Amino acid sequence: MKFQSNAVLHGIKSSKGEIEGRGFDSTTFHLSVDIADSNSGEAMGVVTRPFKLGTSEEYKKWQNYKNTWPATGVPVVCEFDIVAGAEQASKLVLLSIKPAPTQKAA
């Protein structure tokens, strides 16, 4: 099931290289997640959760923020898919991410 959601992007990490003859190439986006939505135990507050998307080329789309990254993160619009996994568990997969449209002052 695909859906869109607004979120806050707190960090991006590009990884590319080779370990023991196996290549890797990915970008990880760290998005805010409300831990109060957890089904186990009591919780409050917000943490970040990593979501991989694409190759290290994806990082290049965000390089204009490199020297001006806001301490509060970057508002984004994400598209996710919920994929059924083993033992009836579901997995949230990031399909796309882009900066949220800016609001003009009235």
Coordinates of C-alpha atoms in Angstrom, one line a residue:
M1 CA 0.0 0.0 0.0
K2 CA 1.6 3.3 -1.1
F3 CA 1.1 6.6 0.7
Q4 CA 2.6 10.0 1.0
S5 CA 3.7 11.6 4.3
N6 CA 5.3 14.9 5.4
A7 CA 8.4 14.4 7.6
V8 CA 11.6 16.1 8.8
L9 CA 14.9 15.0 7.3
H10 CA 17.7 15.2 9.8
G11 CA 20.6 13.8 7.9
I12 CA 21.8 12.1 4.7
K13 CA 24.7 9.7 4.3
S14 CA 26.2 8.4 1.1
S15 CA 28.0 5.1 1.1
K16 CA 30.0 3.6 -1.8
G17 CA 32.8 1.2 -1.9
E18 CA 33.9 -2.4 -1.8
I19 CA 34.4 -4.9 1.1
E20 CA 35.9 -8.3 0.5
G21 CA 35.2 -8.1 -3.2
R22 CA 31.5 -7.1 -2.8
G23 CA 30.5 -3.7 -3.9
F24 CA 28.0 -1.4 -2.2
D25 CA 26.4 1.9 -3.3
S26 CA 23.5 3.5 -1.4
T27 CA 22.2 6.7 0.3
T28 CA 20.6 6.6 3.7
F29 CA 18.0 9.3 4.8
H30 CA 17.4 9.8 8.5
L31 CA 13.8 10.8 9.1
S32 CA 11.9 11.7 12.3
V33 CA 9.8 9.0 13.8
D34 CA 7.4 9.5 16.7
I35 CA 8.2 6.7 19.1
A36 CA 4.9 7.2 20.9
D37 CA 3.3 5.3 18.0
S38 CA 5.1 2.1 19.2
N39 CA 3.0 -0.8 20.3
S40 CA 5.5 -2.0 22.9
G41 CA 5.9 -0.3 26.2
E42 CA 5.5 3.4 27.0
A43 CA 7.4 6.0 25.0
M44 CA 7.4 9.7 24.2
G45 CA 9.3 11.9 21.8
V46 CA 10.9 11.7 18.4
V47 CA 13.9 9.8 17.2
T48 CA 15.4 9.4 13.7
R49 CA 15.1 6.2 11.7
P50 CA 17.3 5.4 8.7
F51 CA 15.7 4.6 5.3
K52 CA 17.8 3.6 2.3
L53 CA 17.0 4.9 -1.1
G54 CA 18.9 4.6 -4.4
T55 CA 22.6 4.8 -4.9
S56 CA 25.1 7.4 -3.9
E57 CA 23.9 9.5 -6.8
E58 CA 20.8 10.3 -4.7
Y59 CA 23.0 12.2 -2.3
K60 CA 24.1 14.6 -5.0
K61 CA 20.6 15.9 -5.4
W62 CA 20.8 17.3 -1.9
Q63 CA 24.3 18.8 -2.0
N64 CA 23.0 22.4 -2.1
Y65 CA 22.2 21.9 1.7
K66 CA 25.7 20.8 2.6
N67 CA 26.9 24.2 4.1
T68 CA 23.5 25.4 5.2
W69 CA 21.9 22.4 6.9
P70 CA 19.3 23.8 9.4
A71 CA 19.6 22.5 13.0
T72 CA 15.9 21.7 12.9
G73 CA 16.2 19.5 9.8
V74 CA 14.6 19.9 6.3
P75 CA 10.8 19.5 5.9
V76 CA 10.2 16.8 3.2
V77 CA 7.5 15.0 1.4
C78 CA 8.0 11.2 1.2
E79 CA 6.4 8.4 -0.6
F80 CA 6.4 5.1 1.2
D81 CA 5.2 1.6 0.5
I82 CA 4.2 -1.0 3.1
V83 CA 5.5 -4.4 2.0
A84 CA 4.4 -7.6 3.6
G85 CA 7.3 -9.5 5.0
A86 CA 7.9 -12.9 6.7
E87 CA 5.7 -14.0 9.5
Q88 CA 3.0 -11.3 8.8
A89 CA 5.4 -8.5 9.6
S90 CA 5.3 -5.5 7.4
K91 CA 8.2 -3.3 6.3
L92 CA 8.0 0.4 5.5
V93 CA 10.0 1.2 2.3
L94 CA 11.0 4.7 1.2
L95 CA 10.1 5.1 -2.5
S96 CA 10.9 8.8 -3.0
I97 CA 11.8 12.0 -1.1
K98 CA 11.9 15.6 -2.0
P99 CA 11.9 19.0 -0.1
A100 CA 8.5 20.1 1.0
P101 CA 7.1 23.2 -0.9
T102 CA 8.0 26.4 1.0
Q103 CA 5.2 28.4 2.5
K104 CA 5.0 32.0 1.4
A105 CA 4.4 34.5 4.2
A106 CA 1.0 36.3 4.1

